[in-house]
Amino acid sequence: MNTTEVLSEFASDVKEGLLQFPKRLPSKYFYNEKGDYLFQQIMHLEEYYLTNAEFEVFEENKAEILKAFLGVDGEFRLVELGAGDGTKTKVLLNHFVSKGTKFTYSPIDISGSVLDGLTNALAQEIPALSVEPIKGDYFKALAGLKRNNSMKEVVLFLGSNIGNFMGKSGETFLRKLGEDMSKGDLLLIGFDMMKNPEKVLAAYNDAMGVTREFNLNLLDRINEELGANFDRNNFQHFPTYDPITGETKSHLVSKCTQNVHIAALDETFEFKAWEAIHTEVSQKFSHQMIEQLAKHAGFRIVQNFTDSNEYFVDSLWEK
Ligand code: AVI
């Protein structure tokens, strides 16, 4: 995809979202350079318990996880979807290497610079690890891997990324992922669990306001890339959590009636006072929801790994 096509996809998604009622903007556009940086900050926040919880899951269960990955084959390719800086994955990678495990690590990411950063860091930190990064779309990369070898595949999809899919789209994504996997291949997938609603809400409304910045950055991005004139001071970051459905939603609420012009769309959008734009869903799960999802996506749950607070579950599924 070249830059013009990415821009036009961004422009048309923004247009489609702002023409809907209620208005919405897709959270995948949070992640420009500034957004990537802010998300790294979020992951280190006291309130954002997810990072430490998954870290603990790996620290406490790395031996069991390796045992499950090895199964009867004793060899595998470890594929990670959207690896980021790999901080949590390194716990597993270090352990696997220290045990003399035969495996290759293939992080897949759409961003070449993210992959370069991770590959260089791994070469320094775990020199004995064999790394074959793949730049591109998850599905194309997985299908390419399957065409070129028949080794057992273990796919990592960590950090509750599945929670950011809207409605049924998570299930559709996982079903499609399964189509690029063979019988016996494994998927280790991270789920943030339902818990004290105050705890969840605080994770998306931190005292330092980093998550607020992360959310407002979407408006800055539309201004910069699509020539819009959003005034970020006229919007308020407002997350909600529904303890019945487990849905955590982020919103940008218009503090006054205002018009915003987006030059790339040649269009002006009206925002009424206190009208909200829905920008993100971060789904929280119950065990029953995980079971349903695995079943509907065509997987069998092998084992669940959790932290001492049971905040987070990394669930191992078999195709
Ligand atoms: C990437 N994703 C799992 C994060 C989440 O918790 O939904 C994104 C995020 N949004 C606000 N804070 C963090």
Coordinates of C-alpha atoms and ligand atoms in Angstrom, one line a residue:
M1 CA 0.0 0.0 0.0
N2 CA 1.5 3.4 -0.8
T3 CA 1.0 6.6 1.3
T4 CA -1.7 8.0 -0.9
E5 CA -3.8 4.8 -0.5
V6 CA -3.3 4.8 3.3
L7 CA -4.3 8.4 3.4
S8 CA -7.4 7.9 1.4
E9 CA -8.4 4.9 3.5
F10 CA -8.0 7.0 6.6
A11 CA -10.0 9.8 5.0
S12 CA -12.8 7.6 4.0
D13 CA -12.9 5.8 7.4
V14 CA -13.1 9.2 9.1
K15 CA -15.8 10.4 6.8
E16 CA -17.9 7.2 7.2
G17 CA -17.5 7.4 11.0
L18 CA -18.4 11.0 11.4
L19 CA -21.5 10.6 9.2
Q20 CA -22.9 7.9 11.5
F21 CA -25.1 8.5 14.5
P22 CA -23.6 8.1 17.1
K23 CA -20.4 9.4 15.5
R24 CA -17.4 7.2 15.8
L25 CA -13.7 7.0 14.7
P26 CA -11.8 3.7 14.4
S27 CA -9.2 3.2 17.2
K28 CA -6.7 1.7 14.8
Y29 CA -5.8 5.3 13.8
F30 CA -4.5 6.0 17.3
Y31 CA -1.2 4.5 16.3
N32 CA 0.8 7.1 14.5
E33 CA 4.3 7.9 15.8
K34 CA 2.9 10.0 18.7
G35 CA 0.2 7.4 19.4
D36 CA 2.8 4.6 19.5
Y37 CA 4.8 6.6 22.0
L38 CA 1.8 7.4 24.1
F39 CA 0.8 3.8 24.2
Q40 CA 4.2 2.8 25.4
Q41 CA 3.7 5.4 28.2
I42 CA 0.3 4.0 29.0
M43 CA 1.8 0.5 29.4
H44 CA 4.1 1.8 32.2
L45 CA 1.3 3.6 34.1
E46 CA 0.4 2.5 37.6
E47 CA -3.3 2.3 36.7
Y48 CA -2.8 0.3 33.5
Y49 CA -2.6 -3.1 35.4
L50 CA -2.8 -5.1 32.2
T51 CA 1.0 -5.0 31.5
N52 CA 2.1 -6.2 34.9
A53 CA -0.6 -8.8 35.0
E54 CA 0.4 -10.4 31.7
F55 CA 4.0 -10.1 32.7
E56 CA 3.3 -12.1 35.8
V57 CA 1.3 -14.7 33.8
F58 CA 4.5 -15.3 31.7
E59 CA 7.0 -15.2 34.6
E60 CA 5.0 -17.7 36.7
N61 CA 4.0 -20.0 33.9
K62 CA 6.9 -19.9 31.4
A63 CA 7.9 -23.5 32.1
E64 CA 4.3 -24.8 31.7
I65 CA 3.8 -22.7 28.5
L66 CA 7.0 -24.1 27.0
K67 CA 5.8 -27.7 27.8
A68 CA 2.5 -27.0 26.1
F69 CA 4.1 -25.4 23.0
L70 CA 6.5 -28.4 22.6
G71 CA 3.8 -31.0 22.7
V72 CA 4.8 -34.1 20.8
D73 CA 6.7 -32.3 18.0
G74 CA 9.5 -30.8 20.0
E75 CA 10.0 -28.0 17.5
F76 CA 7.9 -25.0 16.4
R77 CA 7.8 -21.6 14.7
L78 CA 6.7 -18.8 17.1
V79 CA 4.8 -16.2 15.2
E80 CA 3.7 -13.0 17.0
L81 CA 1.0 -10.7 15.6
G82 CA 1.8 -7.0 16.4
A83 CA 4.8 -7.5 18.6
G84 CA 5.5 -3.9 19.5
D85 CA 8.7 -3.7 21.6
G86 CA 8.3 -7.3 22.7
T87 CA 8.9 -6.6 26.5
K88 CA 6.5 -9.3 27.7
T89 CA 7.4 -11.7 24.9
K90 CA 11.1 -11.5 26.0
V91 CA 10.2 -13.3 29.2
L92 CA 9.1 -16.3 27.1
L93 CA 11.9 -16.0 24.5
N94 CA 14.6 -15.9 27.2
H95 CA 13.2 -18.9 28.9
F96 CA 12.9 -20.9 25.7
V97 CA 16.4 -20.1 24.6
S98 CA 17.8 -21.0 28.1
K99 CA 16.2 -24.4 27.8
G100 CA 17.9 -25.0 24.4
T101 CA 14.5 -25.1 22.6
K102 CA 14.5 -25.4 18.8
F103 CA 12.4 -22.6 17.5
T104 CA 12.4 -19.6 15.2
Y105 CA 10.7 -16.3 16.3
S106 CA 8.8 -14.5 13.6
P107 CA 7.3 -11.2 14.7
I108 CA 4.8 -9.8 12.2
D109 CA 4.1 -6.1 12.0
I110 CA 2.9 -3.6 9.4
S111 CA 5.6 -1.2 10.5
G112 CA 9.1 -1.8 9.3
S113 CA 10.6 0.5 11.9
V114 CA 8.9 -1.3 14.8
L115 CA 10.3 -4.6 13.4
D116 CA 13.8 -3.2 12.9
G117 CA 13.8 -1.8 16.5
L118 CA 12.7 -5.2 17.9
T119 CA 15.1 -7.3 15.8
N120 CA 18.1 -5.1 16.7
A121 CA 17.1 -5.2 20.4
L122 CA 16.8 -9.0 20.3
A123 CA 20.1 -9.4 18.6
Q124 CA 21.7 -7.5 21.5
E125 CA 19.7 -9.0 24.3
I126 CA 19.2 -12.7 23.2
P127 CA 22.0 -13.3 20.6
A128 CA 21.3 -17.1 20.5
L129 CA 17.7 -16.5 19.3
S130 CA 16.8 -17.1 15.6
V131 CA 14.6 -14.2 14.5
E132 CA 12.9 -14.0 11.1
P133 CA 10.7 -10.8 11.1
I134 CA 7.9 -10.4 8.6
K135 CA 6.7 -7.0 7.5
G136 CA 3.1 -6.9 6.4
D137 CA -0.5 -7.8 6.9
Y138 CA -1.1 -10.6 9.5
F139 CA -3.1 -12.8 7.2
K140 CA -0.8 -12.5 4.1
A141 CA 2.2 -13.1 6.3
L142 CA 0.7 -16.2 7.9
A143 CA -0.5 -17.6 4.6
G144 CA 3.0 -17.0 3.2
L145 CA 4.6 -18.9 6.1
K146 CA 2.2 -21.9 5.6
R147 CA 3.1 -22.1 1.9
N148 CA 6.8 -22.2 2.6
N149 CA 7.0 -24.7 5.4
S150 CA 5.1 -27.3 7.3
M151 CA 6.5 -26.8 10.8
K152 CA 4.1 -26.6 13.7
E153 CA 3.1 -23.0 14.3
V154 CA 2.4 -21.3 17.6
V155 CA 0.8 -17.9 17.1
L156 CA 0.9 -15.2 19.9
F157 CA -1.7 -12.5 20.0
L158 CA -1.1 -10.9 23.3
G159 CA -1.9 -7.8 25.4
S160 CA -5.7 -7.9 25.0
N161 CA -5.5 -6.7 21.4
I162 CA -8.5 -8.9 20.7
G163 CA -10.5 -6.6 23.0
N164 CA -10.2 -3.7 20.6
F165 CA -12.3 -5.4 17.9
M166 CA -15.9 -4.1 17.7
G167 CA -18.8 -6.4 18.1
K168 CA -18.5 -9.7 16.1
S169 CA -15.4 -8.5 14.3
G170 CA -13.1 -10.2 16.9
E171 CA -14.7 -13.5 16.2
T172 CA -14.4 -13.0 12.4
F173 CA -10.8 -12.1 12.8
L174 CA -10.0 -15.2 14.8
R175 CA -11.9 -17.5 12.4
K176 CA -9.9 -16.0 9.5
L177 CA -6.7 -16.5 11.5
G178 CA -7.7 -20.1 12.0
E179 CA -8.0 -20.6 8.2
D180 CA -4.3 -19.8 7.9
M181 CA -3.4 -22.4 10.6
S182 CA -3.2 -26.2 10.3
K183 CA -4.7 -28.7 12.6
G184 CA -2.6 -29.0 15.8
D185 CA -1.2 -25.4 15.5
L186 CA -1.6 -23.3 18.6
L187 CA -2.7 -19.8 19.4
L188 CA -1.8 -18.1 22.7
I189 CA -4.2 -15.2 23.1
G190 CA -4.4 -12.5 25.9
F191 CA -7.7 -11.5 27.5
D192 CA -8.3 -8.8 30.1
M193 CA -10.9 -10.1 32.5
M194 CA -13.9 -8.5 34.1
K195 CA -13.0 -7.1 37.5
N196 CA -13.8 -4.3 39.9
P197 CA -15.3 -1.6 37.6
E198 CA -13.4 1.1 39.4
K199 CA -10.1 -0.6 38.6
V200 CA -11.0 -1.0 34.9
L201 CA -12.2 2.6 34.6
A202 CA -9.0 4.0 36.2
A203 CA -6.9 2.1 33.7
Y204 CA -8.6 4.2 30.9
N205 CA -8.7 7.4 32.9
D206 CA -5.2 7.7 34.5
A207 CA -4.4 10.6 36.8
M208 CA -1.6 11.9 34.7
G209 CA -3.9 12.2 31.7
V210 CA -1.8 10.1 29.3
T211 CA -4.8 8.1 28.1
R212 CA -6.6 11.4 27.5
E213 CA -3.7 12.6 25.3
F214 CA -3.8 9.2 23.5
N215 CA -7.5 9.7 22.7
L216 CA -7.1 13.4 21.7
N217 CA -4.2 12.6 19.5
L218 CA -6.7 11.1 17.1
L219 CA -8.1 14.6 16.5
D220 CA -4.5 16.0 16.1
R221 CA -3.8 13.3 13.5
I222 CA -6.9 14.2 11.5
N223 CA -5.9 17.9 11.6
E224 CA -2.3 17.1 10.5
E225 CA -3.1 14.5 7.8
L226 CA -6.5 15.5 6.6
G227 CA -6.2 19.3 7.0
A228 CA -9.0 19.5 9.7
N229 CA -9.5 22.3 12.2
F230 CA -10.5 20.3 15.4
D231 CA -9.8 22.3 18.5
R232 CA -8.8 19.7 21.0
N233 CA -9.7 22.1 23.9
N234 CA -13.3 21.7 22.8
F235 CA -13.4 17.9 23.4
Q236 CA -13.4 16.0 26.6
H237 CA -11.9 12.4 27.1
F238 CA -14.7 10.3 28.7
P239 CA -14.3 6.5 29.2
T240 CA -17.2 4.3 30.4
Y241 CA -17.3 0.7 31.6
D242 CA -20.4 -1.5 31.5
P243 CA -20.0 -4.3 34.2
I244 CA -22.8 -6.3 32.6
T245 CA -21.3 -6.6 29.1
G246 CA -17.6 -5.9 30.0
E247 CA -17.4 -3.2 27.3
T248 CA -15.0 -0.3 28.1
K249 CA -15.6 2.5 25.7
S250 CA -13.6 5.7 25.1
H251 CA -15.3 8.8 23.9
L252 CA -14.4 12.3 22.9
V253 CA -17.3 14.5 24.0
S254 CA -17.9 17.9 22.3
K255 CA -18.1 20.5 25.0
C256 CA -20.0 23.0 22.8
T257 CA -21.9 23.2 19.6
Q258 CA -19.2 23.5 16.9
N259 CA -18.4 23.0 13.3
V260 CA -15.2 21.2 12.1
H261 CA -14.0 21.4 8.6
I262 CA -11.9 18.6 7.1
A263 CA -10.2 19.8 3.9
A264 CA -9.3 16.4 2.5
L265 CA -13.0 15.5 2.6
D266 CA -14.1 19.0 1.5
E267 CA -16.7 18.6 4.2
T268 CA -17.9 20.3 7.5
F269 CA -19.3 18.3 10.4
E270 CA -21.5 19.7 13.1
F271 CA -21.0 18.6 16.7
K272 CA -23.8 19.4 19.1
A273 CA -23.0 20.4 22.7
W274 CA -22.2 17.2 24.6
E275 CA -22.4 15.0 21.6
A276 CA -19.9 12.1 21.8
I277 CA -17.6 10.5 19.3
H278 CA -17.0 6.8 20.2
T279 CA -13.3 6.2 19.6
E280 CA -12.4 2.8 21.1
V281 CA -13.8 -0.4 22.7
S282 CA -11.6 -2.3 25.1
Q283 CA -13.6 -5.4 25.9
K284 CA -13.3 -7.2 29.2
F285 CA -14.0 -10.9 29.3
S286 CA -15.5 -13.7 31.5
H287 CA -14.4 -17.3 31.2
Q288 CA -17.7 -18.1 29.6
M289 CA -17.1 -15.4 26.9
I290 CA -13.7 -16.8 26.1
E291 CA -15.1 -20.3 25.8
Q292 CA -17.8 -19.1 23.4
L293 CA -15.3 -17.2 21.3
A294 CA -12.9 -20.1 21.0
K295 CA -15.8 -22.4 20.0
H296 CA -17.3 -20.0 17.4
A297 CA -13.9 -19.3 15.9
G298 CA -13.2 -23.0 15.5
F299 CA -10.6 -23.6 18.3
R300 CA -10.3 -25.9 21.3
I301 CA -9.1 -24.4 24.6
V302 CA -6.1 -26.4 25.8
Q303 CA -5.2 -24.5 29.0
N304 CA -5.7 -21.1 30.6
F305 CA -2.8 -19.2 32.3
T306 CA -3.6 -16.4 34.8
D307 CA -1.9 -14.1 37.3
S308 CA -2.4 -14.2 41.1
N309 CA -5.2 -11.5 41.0
E310 CA -6.9 -13.2 38.1
Y311 CA -6.9 -9.9 36.2
F312 CA -5.6 -11.3 33.0
V313 CA -5.8 -14.7 31.1
D314 CA -3.5 -15.9 28.4
S315 CA -5.6 -18.7 26.9
L316 CA -3.9 -21.5 24.8
W317 CA -6.1 -22.6 21.9
E318 CA -5.5 -25.5 19.5
K319 CA -6.7 -25.4 15.9
Ligands
AVI1 C1 -3.9 -2.0 22.6 N1 -5.0 -2.1 23.5 C2 -5.1 -3.5 24.0 C3 -5.1 -1.1 24.6 C4 -6.4 -1.4 25.4 O1 -6.2 -1.5 26.6 O2 -7.5 -1.4 24.9 C5 -5.2 0.3 24.0 C6 -5.5 1.3 25.0 N2 -6.4 2.2 24.9 C7 -6.4 3.0 26.0 N3 -5.5 2.6 26.8 C8 -4.9 1.5 26.2

